[in-house]
mmCIF file of C-alpha atoms in Angstrom:
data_model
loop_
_atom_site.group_PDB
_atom_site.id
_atom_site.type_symbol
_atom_site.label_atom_id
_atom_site.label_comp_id
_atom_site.label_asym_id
_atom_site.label_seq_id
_atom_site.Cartn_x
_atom_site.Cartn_y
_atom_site.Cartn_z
ATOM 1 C CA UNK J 501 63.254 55.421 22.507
ATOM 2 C CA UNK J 502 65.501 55.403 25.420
ATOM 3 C CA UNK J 503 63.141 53.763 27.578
ATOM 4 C CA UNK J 504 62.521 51.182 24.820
ATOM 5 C CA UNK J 505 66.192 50.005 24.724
ATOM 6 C CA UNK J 506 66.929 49.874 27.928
ATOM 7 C CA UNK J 507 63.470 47.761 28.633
ATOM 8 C CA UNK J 508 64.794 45.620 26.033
ATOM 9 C CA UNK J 509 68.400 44.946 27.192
ATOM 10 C CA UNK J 510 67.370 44.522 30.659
ATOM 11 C CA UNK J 511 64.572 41.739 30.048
ATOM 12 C CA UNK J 512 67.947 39.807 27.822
ATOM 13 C CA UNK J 513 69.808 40.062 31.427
ATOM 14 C CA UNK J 514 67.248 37.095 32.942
ATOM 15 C CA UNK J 515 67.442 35.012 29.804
ATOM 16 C CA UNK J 516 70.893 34.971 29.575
ATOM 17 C CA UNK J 517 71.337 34.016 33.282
ATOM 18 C CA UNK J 518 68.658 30.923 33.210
ATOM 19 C CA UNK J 519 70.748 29.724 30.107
ATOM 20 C CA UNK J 520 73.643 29.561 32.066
ATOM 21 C CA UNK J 521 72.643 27.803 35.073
ATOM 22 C CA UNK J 522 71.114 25.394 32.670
ATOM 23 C CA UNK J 523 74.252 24.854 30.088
ATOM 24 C CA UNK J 524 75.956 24.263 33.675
ATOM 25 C CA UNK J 525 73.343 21.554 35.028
ATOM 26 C CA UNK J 526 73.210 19.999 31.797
ATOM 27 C CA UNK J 527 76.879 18.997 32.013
ATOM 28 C CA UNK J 528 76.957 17.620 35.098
ATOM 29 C CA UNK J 529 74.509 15.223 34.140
ATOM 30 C CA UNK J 530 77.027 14.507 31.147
ATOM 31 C CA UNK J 531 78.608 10.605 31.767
ATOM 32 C CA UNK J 532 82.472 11.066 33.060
ATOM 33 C CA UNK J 533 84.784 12.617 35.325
ATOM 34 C CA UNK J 534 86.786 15.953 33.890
ATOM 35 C CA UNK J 535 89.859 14.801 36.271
ATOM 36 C CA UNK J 536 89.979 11.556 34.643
ATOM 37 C CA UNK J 537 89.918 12.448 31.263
ATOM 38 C CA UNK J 538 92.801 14.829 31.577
ATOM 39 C CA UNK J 539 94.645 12.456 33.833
ATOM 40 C CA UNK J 540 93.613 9.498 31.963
ATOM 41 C CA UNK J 541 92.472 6.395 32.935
ATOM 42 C CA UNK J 542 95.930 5.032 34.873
ATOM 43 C CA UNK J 543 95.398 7.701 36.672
ATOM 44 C CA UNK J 544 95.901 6.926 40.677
ATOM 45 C CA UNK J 545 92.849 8.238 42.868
ATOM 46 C CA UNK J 546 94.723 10.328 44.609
ATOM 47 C CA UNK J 547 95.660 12.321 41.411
ATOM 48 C CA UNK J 548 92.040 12.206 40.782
ATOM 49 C CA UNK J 549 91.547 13.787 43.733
ATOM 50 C CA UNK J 550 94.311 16.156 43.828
ATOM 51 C CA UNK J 551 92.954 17.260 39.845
ATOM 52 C CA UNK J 552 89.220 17.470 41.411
ATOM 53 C CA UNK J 553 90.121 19.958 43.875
ATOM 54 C CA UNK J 554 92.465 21.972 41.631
ATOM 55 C CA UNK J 555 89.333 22.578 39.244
ATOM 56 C CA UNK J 556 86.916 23.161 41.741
ATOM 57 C CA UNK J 557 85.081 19.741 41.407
ATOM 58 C CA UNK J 558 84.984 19.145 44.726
ATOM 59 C CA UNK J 559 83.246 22.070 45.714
ATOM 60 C CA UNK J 560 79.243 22.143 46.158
ATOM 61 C CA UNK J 561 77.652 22.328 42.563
ATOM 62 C CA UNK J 562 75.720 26.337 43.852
ATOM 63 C CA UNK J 563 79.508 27.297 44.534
ATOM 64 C CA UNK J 564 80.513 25.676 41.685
ATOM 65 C CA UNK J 565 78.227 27.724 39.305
ATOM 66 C CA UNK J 566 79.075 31.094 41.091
ATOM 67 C CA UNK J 567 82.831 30.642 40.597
ATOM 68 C CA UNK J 568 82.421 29.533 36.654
ATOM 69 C CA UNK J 569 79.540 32.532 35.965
ATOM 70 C CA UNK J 570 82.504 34.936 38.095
ATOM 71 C CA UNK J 571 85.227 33.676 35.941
ATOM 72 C CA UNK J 572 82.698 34.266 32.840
ATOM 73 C CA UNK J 573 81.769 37.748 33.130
ATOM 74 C CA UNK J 574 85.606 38.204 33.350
ATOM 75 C CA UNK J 575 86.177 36.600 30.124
ATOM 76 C CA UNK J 576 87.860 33.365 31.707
ATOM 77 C CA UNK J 577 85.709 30.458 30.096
ATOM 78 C CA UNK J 578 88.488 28.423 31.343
ATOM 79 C CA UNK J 579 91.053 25.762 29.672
ATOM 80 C CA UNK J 580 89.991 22.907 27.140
ATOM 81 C CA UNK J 581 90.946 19.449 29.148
ATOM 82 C CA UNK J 582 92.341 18.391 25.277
ATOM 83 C CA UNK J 583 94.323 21.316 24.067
ATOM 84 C CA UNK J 584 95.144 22.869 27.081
ATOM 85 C CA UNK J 585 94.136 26.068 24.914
ATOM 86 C CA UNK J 586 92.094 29.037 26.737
ATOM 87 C CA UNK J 587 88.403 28.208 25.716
ATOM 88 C CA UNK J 588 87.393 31.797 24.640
ATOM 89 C CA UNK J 589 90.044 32.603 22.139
ATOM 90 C CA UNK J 590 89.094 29.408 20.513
ATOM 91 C CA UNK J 591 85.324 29.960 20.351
ATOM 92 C CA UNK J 592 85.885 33.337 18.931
ATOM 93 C CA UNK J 593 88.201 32.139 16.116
ATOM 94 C CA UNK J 594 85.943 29.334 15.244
ATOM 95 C CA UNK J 595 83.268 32.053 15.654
ATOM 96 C CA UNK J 596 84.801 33.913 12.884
ATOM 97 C CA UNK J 597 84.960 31.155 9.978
ATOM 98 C CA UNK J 598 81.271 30.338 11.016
ATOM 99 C CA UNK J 599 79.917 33.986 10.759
ATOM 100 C CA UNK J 600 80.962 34.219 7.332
ATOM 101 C CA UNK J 601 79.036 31.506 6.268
ATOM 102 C CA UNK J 602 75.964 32.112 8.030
ATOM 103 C CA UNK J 603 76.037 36.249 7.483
ATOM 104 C CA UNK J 604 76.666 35.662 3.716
ATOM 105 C CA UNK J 605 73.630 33.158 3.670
ATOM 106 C CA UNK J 606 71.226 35.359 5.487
ATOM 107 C CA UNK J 607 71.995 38.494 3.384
ATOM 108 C CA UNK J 608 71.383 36.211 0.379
ATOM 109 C CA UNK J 609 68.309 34.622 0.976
ATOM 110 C CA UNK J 610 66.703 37.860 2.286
ATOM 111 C CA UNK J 611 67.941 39.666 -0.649
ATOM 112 C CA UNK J 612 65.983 36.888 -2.722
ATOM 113 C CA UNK J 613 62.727 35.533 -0.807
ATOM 114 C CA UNK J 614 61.490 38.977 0.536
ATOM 115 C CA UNK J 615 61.772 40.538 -2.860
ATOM 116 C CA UNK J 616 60.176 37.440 -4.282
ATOM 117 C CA UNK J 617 57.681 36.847 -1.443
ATOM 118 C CA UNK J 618 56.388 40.020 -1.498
ATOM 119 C CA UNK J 619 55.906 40.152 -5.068
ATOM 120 C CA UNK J 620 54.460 37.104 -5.309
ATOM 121 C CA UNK J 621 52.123 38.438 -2.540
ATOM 122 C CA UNK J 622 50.881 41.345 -4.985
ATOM 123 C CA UNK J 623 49.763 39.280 -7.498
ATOM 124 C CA UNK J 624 48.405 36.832 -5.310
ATOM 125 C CA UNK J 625 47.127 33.749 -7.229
ATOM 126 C CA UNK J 626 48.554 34.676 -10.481
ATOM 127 C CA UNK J 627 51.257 32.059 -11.671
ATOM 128 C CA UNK J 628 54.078 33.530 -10.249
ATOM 129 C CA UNK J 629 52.383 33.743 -7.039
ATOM 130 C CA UNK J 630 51.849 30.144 -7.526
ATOM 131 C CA UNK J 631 55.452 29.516 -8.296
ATOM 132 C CA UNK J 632 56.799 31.226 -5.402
ATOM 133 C CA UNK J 633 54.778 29.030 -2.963
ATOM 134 C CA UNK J 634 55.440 25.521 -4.833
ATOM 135 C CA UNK J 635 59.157 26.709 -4.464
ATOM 136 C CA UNK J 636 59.465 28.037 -1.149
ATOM 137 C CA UNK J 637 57.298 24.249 -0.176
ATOM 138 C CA UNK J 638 59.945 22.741 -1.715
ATOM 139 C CA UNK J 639 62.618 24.358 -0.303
ATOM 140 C CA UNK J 640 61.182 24.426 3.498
ATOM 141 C CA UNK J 641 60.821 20.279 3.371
ATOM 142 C CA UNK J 642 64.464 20.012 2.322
ATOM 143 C CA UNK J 643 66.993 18.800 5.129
ATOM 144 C CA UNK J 644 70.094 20.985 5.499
ATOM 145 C CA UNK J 645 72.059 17.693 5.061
ATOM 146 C CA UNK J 646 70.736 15.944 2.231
ATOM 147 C CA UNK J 647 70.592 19.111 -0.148
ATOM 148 C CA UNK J 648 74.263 19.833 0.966
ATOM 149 C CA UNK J 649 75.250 15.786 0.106
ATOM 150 C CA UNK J 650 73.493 16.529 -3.049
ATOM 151 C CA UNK J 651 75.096 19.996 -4.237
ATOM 152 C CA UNK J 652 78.407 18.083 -3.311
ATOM 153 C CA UNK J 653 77.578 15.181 -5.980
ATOM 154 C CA UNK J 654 76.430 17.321 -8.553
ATOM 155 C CA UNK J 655 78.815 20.338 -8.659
ATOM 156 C CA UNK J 656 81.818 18.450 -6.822
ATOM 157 C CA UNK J 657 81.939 14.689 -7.699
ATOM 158 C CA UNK J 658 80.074 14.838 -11.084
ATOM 159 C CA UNK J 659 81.030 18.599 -13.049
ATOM 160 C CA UNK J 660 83.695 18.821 -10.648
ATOM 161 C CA UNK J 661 83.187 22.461 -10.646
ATOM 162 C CA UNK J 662 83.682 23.265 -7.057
ATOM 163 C CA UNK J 663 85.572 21.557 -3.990
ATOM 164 C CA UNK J 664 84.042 19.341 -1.563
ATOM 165 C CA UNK J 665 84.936 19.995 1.294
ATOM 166 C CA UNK J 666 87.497 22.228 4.034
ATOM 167 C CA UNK J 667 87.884 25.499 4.561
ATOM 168 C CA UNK J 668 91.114 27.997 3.360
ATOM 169 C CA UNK J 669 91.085 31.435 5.055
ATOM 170 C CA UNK J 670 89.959 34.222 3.236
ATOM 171 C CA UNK J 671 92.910 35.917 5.078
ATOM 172 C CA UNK J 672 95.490 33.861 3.080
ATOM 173 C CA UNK J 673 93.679 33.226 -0.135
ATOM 174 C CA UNK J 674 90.251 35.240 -0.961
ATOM 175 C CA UNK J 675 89.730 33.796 -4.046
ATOM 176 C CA UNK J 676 90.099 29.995 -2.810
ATOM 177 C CA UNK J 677 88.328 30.611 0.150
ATOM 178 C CA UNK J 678 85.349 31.942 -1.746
ATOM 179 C CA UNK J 679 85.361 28.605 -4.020
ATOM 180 C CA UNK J 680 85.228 26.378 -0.084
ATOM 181 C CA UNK J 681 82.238 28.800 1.181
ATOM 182 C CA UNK J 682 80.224 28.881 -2.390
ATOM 183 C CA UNK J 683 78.435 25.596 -1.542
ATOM 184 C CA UNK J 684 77.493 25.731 2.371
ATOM 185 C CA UNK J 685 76.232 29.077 1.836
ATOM 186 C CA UNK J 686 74.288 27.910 -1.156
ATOM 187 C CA UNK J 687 72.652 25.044 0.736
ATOM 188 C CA UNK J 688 71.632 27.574 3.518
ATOM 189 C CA UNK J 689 70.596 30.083 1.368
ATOM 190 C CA UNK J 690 68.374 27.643 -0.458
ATOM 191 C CA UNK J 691 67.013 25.591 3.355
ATOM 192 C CA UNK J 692 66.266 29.014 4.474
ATOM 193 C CA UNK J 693 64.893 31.063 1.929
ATOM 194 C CA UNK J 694 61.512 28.956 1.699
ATOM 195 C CA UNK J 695 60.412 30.339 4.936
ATOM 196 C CA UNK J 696 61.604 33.858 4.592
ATOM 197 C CA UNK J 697 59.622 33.767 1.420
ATOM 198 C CA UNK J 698 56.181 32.330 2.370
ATOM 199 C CA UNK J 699 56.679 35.046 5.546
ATOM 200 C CA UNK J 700 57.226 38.011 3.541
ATOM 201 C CA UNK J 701 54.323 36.798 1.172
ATOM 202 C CA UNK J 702 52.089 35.886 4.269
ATOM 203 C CA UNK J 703 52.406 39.377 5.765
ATOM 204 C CA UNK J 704 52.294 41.482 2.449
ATOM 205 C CA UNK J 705 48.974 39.757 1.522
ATOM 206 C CA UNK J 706 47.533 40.946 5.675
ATOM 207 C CA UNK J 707 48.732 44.425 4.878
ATOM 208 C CA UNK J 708 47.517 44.989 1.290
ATOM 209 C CA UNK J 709 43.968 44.133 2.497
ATOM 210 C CA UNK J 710 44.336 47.216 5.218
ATOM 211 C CA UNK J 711 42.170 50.267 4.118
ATOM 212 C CA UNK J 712 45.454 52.736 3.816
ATOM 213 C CA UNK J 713 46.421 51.233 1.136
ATOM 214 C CA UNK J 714 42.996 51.362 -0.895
ATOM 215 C CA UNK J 715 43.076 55.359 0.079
ATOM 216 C CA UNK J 716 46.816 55.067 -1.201
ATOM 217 C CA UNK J 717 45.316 53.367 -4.628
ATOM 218 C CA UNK J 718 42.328 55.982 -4.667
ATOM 219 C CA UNK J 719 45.090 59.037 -4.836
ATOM 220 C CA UNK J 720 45.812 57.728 -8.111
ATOM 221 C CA UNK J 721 49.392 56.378 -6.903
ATOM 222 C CA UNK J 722 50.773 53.569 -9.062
ATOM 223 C CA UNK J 723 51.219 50.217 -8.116
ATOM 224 C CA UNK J 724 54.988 50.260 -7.028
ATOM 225 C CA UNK J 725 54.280 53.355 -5.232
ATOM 226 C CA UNK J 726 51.935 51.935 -3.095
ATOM 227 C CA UNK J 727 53.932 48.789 -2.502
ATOM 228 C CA UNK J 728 57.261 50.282 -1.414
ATOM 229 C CA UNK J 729 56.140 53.763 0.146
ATOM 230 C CA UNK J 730 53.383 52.926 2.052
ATOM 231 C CA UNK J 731 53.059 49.024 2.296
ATOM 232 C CA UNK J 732 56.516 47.806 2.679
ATOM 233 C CA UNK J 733 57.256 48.740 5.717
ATOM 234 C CA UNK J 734 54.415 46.980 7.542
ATOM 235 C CA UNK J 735 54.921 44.146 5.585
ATOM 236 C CA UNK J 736 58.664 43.750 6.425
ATOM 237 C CA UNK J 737 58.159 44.033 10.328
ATOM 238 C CA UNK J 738 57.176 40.217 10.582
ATOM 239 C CA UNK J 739 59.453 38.997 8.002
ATOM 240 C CA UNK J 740 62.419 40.915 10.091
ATOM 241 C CA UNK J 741 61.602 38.882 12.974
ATOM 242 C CA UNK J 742 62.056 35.800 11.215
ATOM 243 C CA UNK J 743 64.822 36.986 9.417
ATOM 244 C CA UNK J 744 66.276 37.588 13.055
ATOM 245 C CA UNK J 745 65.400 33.893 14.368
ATOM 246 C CA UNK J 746 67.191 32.547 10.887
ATOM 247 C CA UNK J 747 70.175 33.934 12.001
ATOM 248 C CA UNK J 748 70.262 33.127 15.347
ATOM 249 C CA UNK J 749 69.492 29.212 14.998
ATOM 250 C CA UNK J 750 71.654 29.299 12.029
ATOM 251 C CA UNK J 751 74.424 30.489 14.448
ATOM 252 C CA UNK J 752 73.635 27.458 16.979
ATOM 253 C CA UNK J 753 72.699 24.410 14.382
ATOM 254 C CA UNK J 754 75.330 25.257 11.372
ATOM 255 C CA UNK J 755 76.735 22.325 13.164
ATOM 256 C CA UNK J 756 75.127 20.088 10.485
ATOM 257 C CA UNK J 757 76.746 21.827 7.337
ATOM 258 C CA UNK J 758 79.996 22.190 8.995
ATOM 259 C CA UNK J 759 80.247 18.466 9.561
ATOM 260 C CA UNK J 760 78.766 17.729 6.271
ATOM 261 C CA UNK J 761 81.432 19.820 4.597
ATOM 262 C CA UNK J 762 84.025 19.703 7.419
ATOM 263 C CA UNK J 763 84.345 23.072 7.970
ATOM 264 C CA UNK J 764 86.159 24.323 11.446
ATOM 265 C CA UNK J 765 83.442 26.694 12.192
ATOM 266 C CA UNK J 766 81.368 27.340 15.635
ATOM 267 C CA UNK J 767 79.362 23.480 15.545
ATOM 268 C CA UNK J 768 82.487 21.481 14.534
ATOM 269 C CA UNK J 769 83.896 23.026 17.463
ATOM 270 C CA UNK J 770 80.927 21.908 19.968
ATOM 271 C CA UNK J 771 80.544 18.522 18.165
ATOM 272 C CA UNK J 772 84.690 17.517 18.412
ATOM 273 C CA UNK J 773 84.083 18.812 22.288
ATOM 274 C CA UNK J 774 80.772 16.632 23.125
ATOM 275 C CA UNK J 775 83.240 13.635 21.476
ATOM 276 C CA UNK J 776 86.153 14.499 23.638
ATOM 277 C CA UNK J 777 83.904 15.421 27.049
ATOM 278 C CA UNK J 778 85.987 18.986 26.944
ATOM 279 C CA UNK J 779 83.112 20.354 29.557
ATOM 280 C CA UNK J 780 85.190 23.898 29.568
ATOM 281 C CA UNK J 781 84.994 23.963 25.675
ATOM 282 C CA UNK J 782 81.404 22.247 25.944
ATOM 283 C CA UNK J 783 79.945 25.000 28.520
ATOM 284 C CA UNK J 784 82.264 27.778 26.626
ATOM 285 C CA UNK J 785 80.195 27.227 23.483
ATOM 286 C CA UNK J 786 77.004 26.557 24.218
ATOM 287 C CA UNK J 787 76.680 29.789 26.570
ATOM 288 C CA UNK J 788 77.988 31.718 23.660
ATOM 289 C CA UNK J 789 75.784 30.533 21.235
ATOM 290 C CA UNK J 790 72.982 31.385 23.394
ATOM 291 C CA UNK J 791 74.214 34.654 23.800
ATOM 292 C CA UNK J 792 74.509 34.761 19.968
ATOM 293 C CA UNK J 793 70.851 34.020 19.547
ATOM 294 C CA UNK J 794 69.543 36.408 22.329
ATOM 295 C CA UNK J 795 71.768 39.224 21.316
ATOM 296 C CA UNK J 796 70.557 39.043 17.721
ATOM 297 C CA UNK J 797 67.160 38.984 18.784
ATOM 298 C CA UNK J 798 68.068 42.304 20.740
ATOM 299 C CA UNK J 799 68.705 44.106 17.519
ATOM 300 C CA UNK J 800 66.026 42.796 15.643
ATOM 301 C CA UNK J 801 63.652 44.222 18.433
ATOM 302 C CA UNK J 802 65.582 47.857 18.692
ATOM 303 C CA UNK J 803 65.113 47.797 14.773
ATOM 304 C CA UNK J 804 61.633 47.975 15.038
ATOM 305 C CA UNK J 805 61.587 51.799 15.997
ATOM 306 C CA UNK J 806 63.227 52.411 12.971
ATOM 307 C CA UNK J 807 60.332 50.580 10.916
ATOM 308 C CA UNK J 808 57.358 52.148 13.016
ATOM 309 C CA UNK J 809 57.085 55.641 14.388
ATOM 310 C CA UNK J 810 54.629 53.791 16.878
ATOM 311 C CA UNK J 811 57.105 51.726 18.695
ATOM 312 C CA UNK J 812 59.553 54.459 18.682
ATOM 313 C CA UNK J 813 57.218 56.632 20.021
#
């Protein structure tokens, strides 16, 4: 089991260093000159100059990378050009609001589509098997944006039931922050729970057919029995995995419903940046939310021991 961790975390090591060098190559090819934007464009050259040697600009772009991944791994992400504000602080506050949203959507939508996917999987072709894949079809060919627009019409504009958009703290008011998040996590919760669905469905339907569980059937256990003791398990392994990958790209593209309901969450953050060309804030995020994804991913896979004796044995 020990072995199996450690395998695990060091194979994340490589990823994690090929996504820096390429958040860091991809902003140099970004049009525009960080001196100039925080000196502005009055600025003389030789302030330009003076600015590109103070951040290191001048230096080759190898020694460039080494002294940014350096200041990294010490928890310096550096300064946004625009705020002047130290970029990690800000990532992990705007970290927190987005979290919320996306943890509350995944725990949702898992607690809905497995149940229902598998279900629907045990009674395969029967009507509610049939309902669960016209819905989840449904569901999966839905943009993120255009079901949020639509939630906002009906339940904002038209019964006027919930607000629109921002975002209050559920630090200063719980109960008016829960009213901000109730539609972005319902729109994610309904995008994503079509695929969870047709996954858990998809892999209950390969692991009924197995011959364990016709010798589980032959002992004369009952249905449920033989779904949650014996088959559930196997079943849920796949649907984990995806569950895992929800998360993670939910973590890098919520940047879609926070701009849809302007919520200052993780995206916002990276989309006001791109705007502004703040490459510290720019770099800052998009290393973190790979970091996000491959750390999630991590778990999922040191989960699996826990699922099957095999892998933890």
């Amino acid at each position: 089991m020990v072995r199996f961790v450690l395998t695990r975390i060091a194979s994340a090591i490589p990823t994690l260093i090929l996504v820096s060098v390429a958040v860091f190559v991809m902003m140099r090819f970004i049009p525009g000159d960080p001196a100039t934007l925080m000196l502005g464009d009055l600025a003389q050259p030789g302030q330009v100059e003076a600015m590109r040697h103070q951040m290191g600009l001048d230096q080759p772009v190898v020694v460039q990378y080494l002294i940014w991944a350096g200041n990294v791994l010490t928890g310096d992400f550096g300064r946004s050009i625009g705020s002047g504000q130290e970029v990690l602080p800000l990532i992990l506050d705007r970290f927190a609001v987005s979290s919320i949203i996306v943890l509350l959507a995944v725990l949702v939508a898992s607690a809905i589509a497995v149940p229902a996917g598998m279900l629907a999987a045990w009674k395969q072709d029967s009507f509610g098997d049939i309902t669960v894949v016209a819905i989840s079809t449904i569901l999966l060919s839905m943009p993120s944006f255009w079901l949020g627009l639509m939630l906002m019409l009906i339940f904002g504009l038209y019964l006027g039931w919930l607000p629109i958009v921002g975002y209050v703290p559920f630090s200063r008011d719980f109960a008016q922050a829960a009213l901000y998040v109730i539609l972005p996590v319902v729109t994610l919760v309904l995008v994503e729970s079509g695929p969870i669905a047709r996954m858990a469905r998809a892999s209950t339907i390969e692991v009924a057919r197995l011959e364990y569980i016709t010798h589980a059937r032959a002992k004369g256990l009952s249905e449920s029995a033989v779904m949650w003791r014996h088959a559930f398990k196997n079943a849920f392994a796949p649907t984990l995995t995806l569950i895992g990958l929800v998360l993670g790209s939910l973590l890098s593209s919520i940047v879609v419903i926070e701009t849809v309901f302007t919520i200052p969450g993780l995206g916002r953050l990276l989309v006001d940046a791109i705007y502004a060309r703040d490459y510290p804030v720019i770099q800052g995020t998009m290393l973190f939310i790979a970091f996000l994804y491959v750390v999630v991913n991590l778990l999922v896979d040191l989960v699996y021991p826990l699922l099957d004796p095999r892998v933890a044995a």
